[in-house]
């Protein structure tokens, strides 16, 4: 059986509208297992076309090409790899070495692609290089630095290393001087004793001297086919076990070095995008806890009021509501309140948030009287104290102020108000007209000197200047403060506490609400208005939290948009970079294909490059965004008092240790891979003929 059979083959080119041109037409040829065959003919006669159809750099438009009896028209996958590693080696006129790699690498690479393993490939490469007359001092030189004669000998060594069944040479000596030409011919002749060498040439002397058979082509047809009928004996192919050495790593490594600037640029682009992404994750992960922590960083965190909204104008177009004091039982049966809060009557009607306050003989009207249930550690956070002390006992003689109040009071007397006294006074008149017309009046009178014992530092955002007083002390006072005229009238001792507790819902004495106080401020609870069913909960901490929440929502969208833009930009940059790298290397890819590299291996080269860049970027970004989050948190803390706003969940995510960095690495690598593989996969198929054939 013929080694190669070309059966009625034509190669047609469409050269213009309704114009076609046949480079070769209806050619049939057979080649034996061994021998030296030359194809001669004028320039443009179709010699290279015949060779290219055998080497599959080109495809026929009509007819079939068989190799070892198999149709090789549509070589793919394993068959293609087998074809180039075992069956056909190509020696080009223009050498087609990988110019950026060393001499030794160029030759040993062919063996590695075939699967000889790195060590054996290097040994074989050295042997073949010496055989073609390349001195050892050239082994580590870049191929680009060699002379033409040296390059062709290196290319020949690369051809010999895999001992393919056939070597195809298209004018291998076209660019060489006569000495070099003869050396190459001798080696090819030697090879042809056991295997097949097909050479295209228009050097008649060399052809006549070395050929066993000469095929002459004219205008795309066979003009003559002369066989000298020399007996040659073909050699059986040696068997070996294929070793998987990932040679792509070596190519990737030198590519990375060669394109260091571009890779550093990709690294920065990816890092910026990743750092933004990590910070954004840190923000959405940390903001709730940060807000809750900020909300808790208030001395009156544990206190609030609870009221009920009642519709005033039922059935009308506009619905008006007003606050009323809910029924005690309604509050007490609410689970959240029952579990976490103590309920108290609201005494604002007799001890309002803004009583008359005198300080150093001057009236101060900015300060707001704010209740805490007690000054003990269960109810207020003593760690907020920044100066002075928190009163040991609950009385209305000692109170604590916040930083804003401190600043106002300090500015009045130009020294610290701690241990100074303020005078708080208020007078409330209460009158009743009984159903028989009797007129009764009582009054609540408060006039006290209060010592300021300490200052608490709170999150100042949205905060008002406050004086914190003990609500339990006020409650005691109201329990002991008797309404003399009313008591006389009804014949029973009635206190302000009784009077306000018993007030009707529509009476302003109720202040239209109850006060509730967290039983313990340390439980880390935060509440939102939804937690209280139909009742309306309000507190300064909730107010601040909700306004911060709104701000954060807006910020979240801003960050999201910024993030999307950054990531899209990065995809584009890295995609373009790897595509450019791949496009620049079309020729290398074509060479590797003809050495038997698979498409996947060629992709792997570029994948390695971006995966390494990606991996370094991810690690760098993880570390630097972690560091950066500290800096951002420090700045935000100084500006707003919020702590740990950015909290990147490095150590634990969804309760799984180190899930986040692992996810980041996985996603980052996937991202790098996709961005590299996608444009390469969808790019135009590389034309081997165009990349490799000399013009
Ligand atoms: P040679 O015998 O010099 O090696 P080739 O086999 O390379 O000749 O080319 C045979 C003919 O085919 C030439 O006339 C050439 O111009 C033509 N040819 C080669 N490639 C193309 C192409 N891509 N488009 C049109 N004509 C082509
Ligand atoms: Mg040619």
XYZ file of C-alpha atoms and ligand atoms in Angstrom:
723
model
C 0.000 0.000 0.000
C 1.238 3.434 -0.879
C 2.263 5.638 2.004
C 0.606 8.665 0.454
C -1.995 8.668 -2.276
C -3.185 11.838 -3.993
C -6.274 11.064 -5.975
C -7.523 13.411 -8.694
C -6.857 16.466 -6.592
C -7.454 20.101 -7.566
C -6.936 23.325 -5.695
C -9.095 26.140 -6.964
C -8.873 29.780 -5.934
C -11.668 32.248 -6.423
C -9.732 35.248 -7.616
C -12.527 37.645 -8.438
C -16.176 37.863 -9.347
C -16.893 34.893 -11.587
C -13.157 34.308 -11.900
C -11.423 31.233 -10.652
C -7.919 29.905 -10.893
C -6.614 26.377 -10.500
C -3.237 26.213 -8.724
C -3.255 22.493 -9.456
C -5.801 20.531 -11.447
C -6.657 16.801 -11.410
C -3.353 15.601 -10.026
C -2.921 11.973 -8.939
C 0.274 10.754 -7.271
C 1.441 7.870 -5.078
C 4.419 7.824 -2.729
C 6.203 4.832 -1.243
C 7.327 4.374 2.349
C 10.856 5.573 1.724
C 13.043 7.418 -0.723
C 13.939 10.894 -1.810
C 11.316 12.491 -4.066
C 11.792 15.914 -5.609
C 9.096 18.088 -7.067
C 10.330 20.573 -9.608
C 8.761 23.184 -11.822
C 8.652 26.881 -12.550
C 7.649 29.396 -9.964
C 3.868 29.418 -9.658
C 3.446 26.006 -11.213
C 1.816 24.550 -8.100
C 4.688 22.711 -6.346
C 4.049 24.197 -2.900
C 0.364 23.532 -3.328
C 0.999 19.814 -3.724
C 3.209 19.786 -0.659
C 0.735 21.857 1.381
C -2.057 19.432 0.602
C 0.037 16.581 1.992
C 1.098 18.535 5.078
C -2.485 19.832 5.501
C -1.343 23.445 5.604
C -3.871 23.761 2.797
C -7.001 21.881 1.695
C -7.886 20.635 -1.768
C -11.122 21.811 -3.341
C -11.617 18.549 -5.233
C -10.277 14.990 -4.860
C -8.860 13.048 -1.899
C -5.577 12.736 -0.072
C -4.845 9.478 1.750
C -2.086 8.788 4.250
C -1.531 5.151 5.216
C -4.835 4.506 3.508
C -6.715 7.019 5.617
C -8.441 10.085 4.225
C -6.738 13.079 5.836
C -9.033 15.758 4.440
C -10.543 16.582 7.797
C -7.890 15.946 10.395
C -9.039 16.710 13.905
C -8.155 16.145 17.539
C -6.056 13.045 18.267
C -5.650 12.171 14.570
C -4.221 15.599 13.875
C -1.791 15.340 16.796
C -0.756 11.842 15.641
C -0.359 13.165 12.090
C 2.093 15.887 13.021
C 3.971 14.042 15.759
C 4.333 10.649 14.048
C 3.638 10.957 10.362
C 4.718 14.265 8.904
C 7.513 16.649 9.759
C 7.848 19.896 7.827
C 10.991 21.784 6.907
C 10.164 25.281 5.752
C 12.110 27.564 3.469
C 11.737 30.350 6.029
C 12.634 27.980 8.930
C 9.636 28.963 11.138
C 11.500 28.710 14.403
C 9.944 30.279 17.510
C 12.222 33.286 17.421
C 11.687 34.202 21.063
C 12.783 30.808 22.375
C 16.250 29.298 22.633
C 17.751 26.930 20.099
C 17.515 24.013 22.510
C 13.930 24.868 23.428
C 12.909 25.041 19.765
C 14.133 21.524 19.141
C 13.255 19.879 22.451
C 9.760 21.387 22.323
C 8.918 19.137 19.364
C 9.856 16.101 21.456
C 7.934 17.387 24.449
C 4.835 17.955 22.379
C 5.148 14.432 21.060
C 5.384 13.196 24.634
C 9.011 12.088 25.085
C 9.155 13.915 28.405
C 11.280 16.956 29.124
C 14.498 15.174 30.044
C 14.557 12.805 27.095
C 13.515 15.584 24.713
C 16.435 17.728 25.783
C 18.866 14.824 25.370
C 17.483 14.010 21.921
C 17.533 17.680 20.949
C 21.211 17.987 21.869
C 21.984 14.853 19.883
C 20.123 16.064 16.786
C 21.583 19.561 17.035
C 25.097 18.110 17.106
C 24.164 15.852 14.194
C 23.206 18.860 12.032
C 26.375 20.667 13.104
C 25.128 23.211 15.664
C 27.790 23.884 18.281
C 26.899 23.666 21.963
C 27.573 27.358 22.587
C 24.529 28.185 20.452
C 22.109 25.975 22.403
C 21.000 28.666 24.828
C 20.877 31.465 22.274
C 17.588 32.934 21.191
C 16.658 31.625 17.718
C 16.298 35.187 16.465
C 20.052 35.704 16.895
C 21.109 32.920 14.493
C 22.221 33.223 10.865
C 20.051 31.776 8.072
C 22.211 28.659 7.696
C 22.135 28.043 11.437
C 18.383 28.517 11.583
C 17.801 26.009 8.816
C 19.986 23.457 10.568
C 18.095 24.002 13.844
C 14.828 23.592 11.925
C 16.192 20.374 10.451
C 17.163 19.099 13.910
C 13.602 19.870 15.028
C 12.337 17.841 12.061
C 14.573 14.881 12.870
C 13.831 14.611 16.568
C 10.416 12.988 16.196
C 11.432 10.648 13.386
C 8.191 11.064 11.499
C 7.436 8.772 8.559
C 7.725 11.621 6.077
C 9.631 14.870 5.930
C 8.178 17.491 3.628
C 10.554 20.269 2.583
C 9.549 23.305 0.571
C 12.706 24.747 -0.949
C 14.721 24.026 2.195
C 17.899 25.354 0.678
C 16.351 28.355 -1.062
C 17.994 30.817 1.292
C 21.226 28.946 1.945
C 24.710 29.109 0.467
C 26.001 26.025 -1.318
C 27.944 24.624 1.669
C 24.955 24.814 3.941
C 22.725 23.454 1.185
C 24.874 20.399 0.712
C 24.954 19.696 4.452
C 21.174 19.848 4.648
C 20.774 17.664 1.555
C 23.155 15.034 2.928
C 21.171 14.735 6.124
C 17.891 14.549 4.239
C 19.314 11.938 1.909
C 20.412 9.894 4.895
C 16.910 10.119 6.328
C 15.382 9.047 3.033
C 17.147 5.701 3.136
C 14.531 4.435 5.568
C 11.790 6.999 5.312
C 10.132 9.261 2.821
C 11.461 12.730 2.019
C 9.524 14.901 -0.420
C 11.306 18.069 -1.410
C 10.220 20.984 -3.557
C 13.162 22.664 -5.203
C 14.232 24.553 -8.279
C 17.881 23.763 -7.853
C 18.430 21.186 -10.646
C 21.941 20.187 -9.496
C 20.829 19.255 -6.008
C 17.715 17.580 -7.341
C 19.590 15.458 -9.807
C 22.277 14.511 -7.324
C 20.082 13.400 -4.431
C 16.691 12.371 -5.827
C 15.367 8.839 -6.326
C 12.352 10.195 -8.175
C 11.693 13.531 -9.851
C 8.193 14.862 -10.450
C 7.915 17.842 -12.736
C 4.884 20.114 -12.554
C 3.776 22.619 -15.151
C 0.768 24.911 -14.875
C -0.778 22.843 -12.170
C -0.456 19.553 -13.968
C 2.132 16.768 -13.884
C 4.479 17.103 -16.780
C 6.729 14.146 -16.004
C 7.390 11.654 -13.221
C 10.795 9.944 -13.438
C 11.660 7.128 -11.052
C 15.277 6.003 -10.731
C 13.949 2.890 -9.054
C 16.479 2.765 -6.253
C 15.724 0.149 -3.647
C 15.186 1.540 -0.181
C 14.108 -0.263 2.958
C 11.616 1.417 5.232
C 12.128 1.376 8.973
C 9.518 0.400 11.517
C 8.454 3.190 13.800
C 9.877 2.878 17.319
C 7.342 2.444 20.076
C 7.475 4.563 23.212
C 5.151 5.426 26.111
C 3.808 8.909 25.841
C 4.752 11.118 28.764
C 2.602 13.990 29.760
C 4.828 16.909 30.394
C 3.096 20.240 30.476
C 5.397 22.021 28.089
C 2.927 24.945 27.887
C 4.229 26.160 31.265
C 7.659 26.837 29.815
C 6.267 28.782 26.868
C 3.942 30.712 29.177
C 6.844 31.544 31.477
C 8.901 33.047 28.693
C 5.820 34.839 27.308
C 5.194 36.405 30.699
C 8.798 37.609 30.843
C 8.628 38.884 27.283
C 5.395 40.781 27.902
C 6.203 41.824 31.434
C 5.015 45.409 30.954
C 1.684 44.306 29.567
C 1.221 41.758 32.324
C 2.025 44.306 35.008
C -0.584 46.569 33.430
C -3.157 43.745 33.436
C -2.213 43.027 37.027
C -2.977 46.596 38.049
C -6.206 46.777 36.053
C -7.439 43.547 37.581
C -6.254 44.523 41.057
C -8.080 47.845 40.977
C -11.255 46.098 39.915
C -10.878 43.355 42.513
C -10.045 45.769 45.313
C -13.177 47.752 44.429
C -15.194 44.549 44.426
C -13.804 43.427 47.785
C -14.395 46.845 49.334
C -17.960 46.810 47.967
C -18.513 43.355 49.453
C -16.989 44.595 52.696
C -19.373 47.535 52.650
C -22.526 45.519 52.090
C -21.304 42.950 54.578
C -20.264 45.442 57.240
C -22.785 48.254 56.939
C -25.634 46.692 58.925
C -23.455 45.694 61.832
C -21.681 49.037 61.678
C -24.982 50.909 61.808
C -26.240 48.757 64.638
C -23.029 49.345 66.542
C -23.337 53.074 65.879
C -26.944 53.036 67.019
C -25.925 51.324 70.235
C -23.254 53.931 70.814
C -25.781 56.253 72.419
C -26.398 56.719 76.093
C -30.189 56.576 75.663
C -29.978 53.567 73.351
C -32.210 51.604 75.703
C -35.123 54.032 75.750
C -38.001 54.923 73.478
C -41.713 55.643 73.357
C -44.546 53.547 72.084
C -47.773 54.955 70.740
C -50.622 54.043 68.488
C -51.825 55.761 65.348
C -55.537 56.348 65.237
C -57.438 57.436 62.188
C -59.159 60.758 62.709
C -61.129 61.254 59.550
C -62.568 57.893 58.645
C -63.955 57.569 55.148
C -62.797 60.925 53.915
C -60.524 61.337 50.930
C -57.531 62.359 52.978
C -56.756 60.067 55.866
C -55.514 61.876 58.949
C -54.065 60.095 61.926
C -53.051 61.121 65.395
C -51.031 59.465 68.131
C -52.853 58.092 71.106
C -51.630 56.231 74.154
C -52.198 52.535 73.498
C -53.918 50.333 76.044
C -51.418 48.968 78.556
C -52.587 45.423 77.838
C -51.922 45.868 74.114
C -48.346 46.825 74.836
C -47.821 44.143 77.442
C -49.019 41.397 75.129
C -46.571 42.366 72.371
C -43.908 39.653 72.491
C -40.939 41.840 71.615
C -41.840 44.361 74.281
C -42.691 41.751 76.901
C -39.370 39.988 76.388
C -37.052 42.938 76.141
C -38.571 46.053 77.660
C -39.905 47.578 80.868
C -42.972 49.748 80.359
C -43.405 53.097 82.113
C -45.946 55.877 82.094
C -44.829 58.894 80.088
C -44.307 61.933 82.341
C -43.463 64.403 79.605
C -46.596 66.379 80.426
C -45.178 67.425 83.799
C -41.448 67.047 83.054
C -41.093 68.090 79.418
C -38.067 67.625 77.145
C -37.462 71.382 77.242
C -37.966 72.781 80.731
C -36.414 76.116 81.713
C -32.689 75.566 82.172
C -30.473 78.094 83.854
C -26.739 77.895 83.755
C -24.453 80.458 85.287
C -27.332 82.914 85.403
C -28.153 82.458 81.744
C -31.083 80.698 80.152
C -30.055 77.836 77.880
C -32.716 76.601 75.520
C -30.824 74.195 73.227
C -30.602 71.310 75.686
C -33.046 68.414 75.644
C -33.944 66.462 78.761
C -33.570 62.817 77.797
C -34.509 59.901 80.015
C -32.510 56.772 80.690
C -34.279 54.309 82.941
C -31.410 54.128 85.379
C -27.736 55.067 85.483
C -26.766 51.504 86.378
C -24.683 49.389 84.043
C -27.646 47.281 83.026
C -29.411 50.225 81.444
C -26.665 52.467 80.128
C -23.278 51.887 78.580
C -20.701 53.227 81.043
C -17.913 52.782 78.514
C -19.279 55.780 76.613
C -18.165 58.044 79.470
C -15.350 60.311 78.349
C -15.034 62.536 81.398
C -16.336 62.693 84.981
C -18.462 59.849 86.284
C -21.886 58.289 85.913
C -23.966 58.846 89.097
C -23.927 55.870 91.499
C -27.548 56.326 92.477
C -30.620 57.324 90.595
C -31.723 60.743 91.760
C -32.753 63.942 90.097
C -29.759 65.717 91.712
C -27.095 64.345 89.433
C -27.189 64.077 85.671
C -24.943 63.291 82.694
C -24.620 65.292 79.500
C -23.485 64.328 76.013
C -20.594 65.817 74.077
C -22.761 68.287 72.159
C -24.260 69.626 75.379
C -20.780 69.746 76.862
C -19.592 71.973 74.014
C -22.534 74.361 74.444
C -22.144 74.643 78.209
C -18.348 74.975 77.992
C -18.673 77.858 75.597
C -20.824 79.741 78.150
C -18.337 79.740 81.009
C -15.129 78.865 79.177
C -14.426 75.896 81.387
C -15.628 72.348 81.812
C -19.215 72.133 83.094
C -18.418 68.926 84.960
C -19.186 69.304 88.683
C -21.026 72.548 87.896
C -24.709 72.970 88.642
C -27.580 73.762 86.328
C -31.001 74.854 87.481
C -33.979 73.020 85.978
C -37.434 74.410 86.622
C -40.905 73.715 85.364
C -44.390 74.450 86.543
C -47.560 72.752 85.336
C -51.065 73.832 86.306
C -53.827 71.251 86.349
C -57.474 72.247 86.546
C -60.676 70.229 86.587
C -64.287 71.187 86.453
C -66.431 68.510 88.037
C -69.815 67.680 86.560
C -71.508 69.793 89.285
C -69.390 72.789 88.261
C -66.796 72.523 91.056
C -63.454 73.988 89.997
C -60.298 72.252 91.285
C -56.687 73.251 90.551
C -53.355 71.625 91.408
C -49.840 72.284 90.202
C -46.621 70.374 89.664
C -43.622 72.444 90.526
C -40.039 71.541 89.834
C -37.091 73.724 90.697
C -33.843 71.879 91.238
C -30.156 72.443 91.213
C -28.619 69.560 89.322
C -24.949 68.637 89.354
C -23.409 67.570 86.069
C -21.248 64.576 86.883
C -19.967 63.435 83.526
C -19.886 63.571 79.745
C -20.625 60.703 77.413
C -19.197 60.450 73.901
C -21.734 59.223 71.374
C -21.877 58.887 67.662
C -22.431 62.533 66.962
C -24.093 62.267 63.566
C -27.652 63.720 63.840
C -27.242 63.947 67.599
C -28.752 66.765 69.680
C -27.340 68.296 72.879
C -28.801 66.226 75.688
C -29.026 66.061 79.464
C -29.601 62.500 80.588
C -31.704 62.035 83.706
C -32.835 58.980 85.607
C -36.396 58.068 84.738
C -36.745 55.771 87.724
C -35.890 58.744 89.965
C -38.559 60.841 88.237
C -41.046 58.003 88.629
C -40.295 57.836 92.388
C -40.854 61.579 92.599
C -44.238 61.374 90.874
C -45.252 58.567 93.194
C -44.532 60.707 96.246
C -45.876 63.966 94.834
C -49.484 64.280 95.980
C -52.108 66.479 94.273
C -53.491 68.145 97.456
C -56.717 69.702 96.130
C -57.796 66.726 94.071
C -57.008 64.380 96.968
C -59.127 66.472 99.327
C -61.952 66.595 96.821
C -62.157 62.850 96.234
C -61.138 61.994 99.795
C -58.231 59.820 98.759
C -54.475 60.474 98.452
C -53.829 60.798 94.729
C -50.272 61.190 93.388
C -49.129 62.545 90.020
C -48.204 58.994 89.162
C -51.775 57.823 89.797
C -53.236 60.757 87.973
C -51.170 60.292 84.834
C -51.540 56.501 84.856
C -55.301 56.841 85.040
C -55.604 59.635 82.512
C -58.014 59.022 79.663
C -56.560 58.265 76.226
C -57.457 61.671 74.787
C -56.058 63.544 77.799
C -52.805 65.318 76.979
C -51.492 64.169 80.367
C -50.877 60.760 78.754
C -48.392 62.427 76.360
C -50.104 60.010 73.948
C -47.563 57.299 74.589
C -45.851 54.969 77.012
C -42.144 54.939 77.585
C -40.390 51.627 77.186
C -36.845 50.843 78.333
C -34.683 47.914 77.343
C -34.234 45.628 80.331
C -30.570 45.285 79.379
C -28.713 47.419 76.871
C -25.951 44.834 76.426
C -27.960 42.233 74.566
C -26.879 43.671 71.234
C -30.450 43.922 70.051
C -31.421 46.547 67.556
C -35.028 47.136 66.733
C -36.773 48.513 63.740
C -40.243 50.000 63.598
C -41.619 46.775 62.097
C -40.858 44.777 65.249
C -43.747 46.271 67.222
C -46.789 45.196 65.244
C -49.443 47.882 65.008
C -47.713 50.062 67.598
C -45.368 52.895 66.750
C -41.958 52.741 68.347
C -39.770 55.774 68.295
C -36.381 56.513 69.745
C -33.464 58.713 68.826
C -31.313 55.675 68.141
C -33.914 54.289 65.768
C -34.272 57.663 64.097
C -30.549 57.917 63.563
C -30.323 54.336 62.392
C -33.079 54.787 59.843
C -31.683 57.984 58.449
C -28.257 56.358 58.187
C -29.880 53.347 56.529
C -31.407 55.581 53.885
C -28.070 57.200 53.286
C -26.434 53.772 52.995
C -29.043 52.594 50.497
C -28.157 55.496 48.236
C -24.453 54.874 48.767
C -24.966 51.178 47.963
C -26.357 51.971 44.527
C -23.560 54.419 43.884
C -21.013 51.770 44.777
C -22.790 49.154 42.675
C -22.749 51.336 39.571
C -19.105 52.214 40.161
C -18.329 48.530 40.604
C -20.059 47.459 37.397
C -18.212 50.116 35.420
C -14.884 49.065 36.921
C -15.455 45.390 36.254
C -16.634 45.973 32.683
C -13.590 48.154 32.078
C -11.329 45.453 33.430
C -12.942 42.701 31.385
C -12.376 44.817 28.330
C -8.774 45.674 29.169
C -7.724 42.136 30.057
C -9.709 40.647 27.173
C -8.022 43.008 24.737
C -4.616 42.339 26.282
C -4.815 38.576 26.013
C -6.341 38.778 22.576
C -3.534 41.063 21.442
C -0.960 38.673 22.880
C -2.601 35.764 21.132
C -2.851 37.660 17.836
C 0.788 38.666 17.985
C 1.657 35.019 18.428
C -0.387 33.617 15.529
C 2.773 32.438 13.877
C 3.976 30.670 17.017
C 0.588 29.012 17.339
C 0.798 27.843 13.728
C 4.296 26.439 14.313
C 3.118 24.632 17.450
C 0.176 23.184 15.538
C 2.552 21.763 12.923
C 4.603 20.230 15.723
C 1.485 18.431 16.924
C 0.237 20.742 19.686
C -3.510 20.564 20.275
C -5.762 23.629 20.272
C -6.297 23.144 23.981
C -2.581 23.186 24.645
C -2.200 26.403 22.658
C -5.061 28.001 24.607
C -3.412 26.743 27.771
C -0.365 28.894 27.016
C -2.456 32.074 27.162
C -4.572 30.728 29.972
C -1.473 30.133 32.104
C -0.407 33.688 31.482
C -3.697 35.229 32.591
C -4.239 32.727 35.402
C -0.881 33.603 36.892
C -1.553 37.326 36.500
C -5.035 36.723 37.892
C -3.783 34.711 40.851
C -1.190 37.301 41.832
C -3.807 40.040 41.426
C -6.322 38.245 43.620
C -3.831 37.613 46.398
C -2.528 41.163 46.168
C -6.074 42.538 46.099
C -7.186 40.451 49.066
C -4.287 41.652 51.156
C -4.433 45.265 50.043
C -8.218 45.622 50.237
C -8.013 44.158 53.738
C -5.425 46.795 54.601
C -7.311 49.497 52.747
C -10.503 48.690 54.640
C -8.697 49.620 57.874
C -7.697 52.961 56.401
C -11.193 53.685 55.064
C -12.742 52.641 58.364
C -10.356 54.910 60.243
C -11.304 57.894 58.071
C -15.045 57.154 58.209
C -14.827 56.642 61.950
C -13.227 60.045 62.363
C -15.764 61.735 60.102
C -18.980 60.079 61.236
C -18.264 57.913 64.269
C -19.287 54.780 62.384
C -17.011 51.860 63.185
C -15.995 49.021 60.828
C -18.223 50.189 58.000
C -16.127 48.113 55.586
C -15.837 44.601 56.912
C -14.417 42.131 54.390
C -15.403 38.663 55.602
C -11.953 37.122 55.221
C -12.032 34.693 58.126
C -15.590 33.524 57.935
C -18.323 33.907 55.357
C -21.774 32.303 55.675
C -20.257 30.621 58.731
C -17.689 28.758 56.639
C -14.069 29.579 57.518
C -12.103 31.292 54.730
C -14.946 30.802 52.252
C -14.652 34.345 50.981
C -10.979 34.323 49.937
C -11.489 30.873 48.422
C -14.519 32.125 46.518
C -12.584 35.198 45.451
C -9.731 33.054 44.136
C -12.139 30.718 42.342
C -14.181 33.547 40.830
C -11.081 35.553 39.947
C -9.467 32.626 38.165
C -12.694 31.810 36.368
C -13.005 35.442 35.377
C -9.406 35.536 34.061
C -9.958 32.276 32.208
C -13.217 33.389 30.586
C -11.820 36.717 29.555
C -8.871 34.940 27.909
C -10.570 31.945 26.381
C -13.637 33.684 24.969
C -11.919 35.991 22.462
C -9.432 33.255 21.458
C -12.226 30.749 20.902
C -14.237 33.127 18.789
C -11.319 34.578 16.881
C -10.739 33.631 13.256
C -9.095 30.286 12.708
C -5.414 30.674 12.062
C -4.494 29.825 8.483
C -1.424 27.624 8.674
C -0.520 28.329 5.079
C -0.659 32.094 5.489
C 1.305 32.067 8.729
C 4.010 29.631 7.740
C 4.636 29.771 4.000
C 7.307 32.038 2.618
C 5.921 34.568 0.206
P 4.976 27.270 -6.544
O 5.128 26.239 -7.602
O 5.779 28.478 -6.864
O 5.247 26.769 -5.192
P 2.326 27.592 -5.561
O 1.905 26.208 -5.402
O 2.732 28.316 -4.323
O 3.469 27.713 -6.635
O 1.171 28.386 -6.265
C 0.518 27.954 -7.413
C -0.342 29.048 -7.957
O -1.375 29.323 -7.066
C 0.410 30.358 -8.134
O 0.073 30.901 -9.400
C -0.102 31.253 -7.064
O -0.152 32.571 -7.485
C -1.489 30.695 -6.834
N -1.923 30.971 -5.487
C -1.339 30.550 -4.340
N -2.036 30.989 -3.284
C -3.078 31.708 -3.759
C -4.164 32.424 -3.156
N -4.325 32.479 -1.827
N -5.025 33.040 -3.959
C -4.897 32.991 -5.310
N -3.918 32.339 -5.920
C -3.008 31.701 -5.170
Mg 6.444 27.462 -3.647
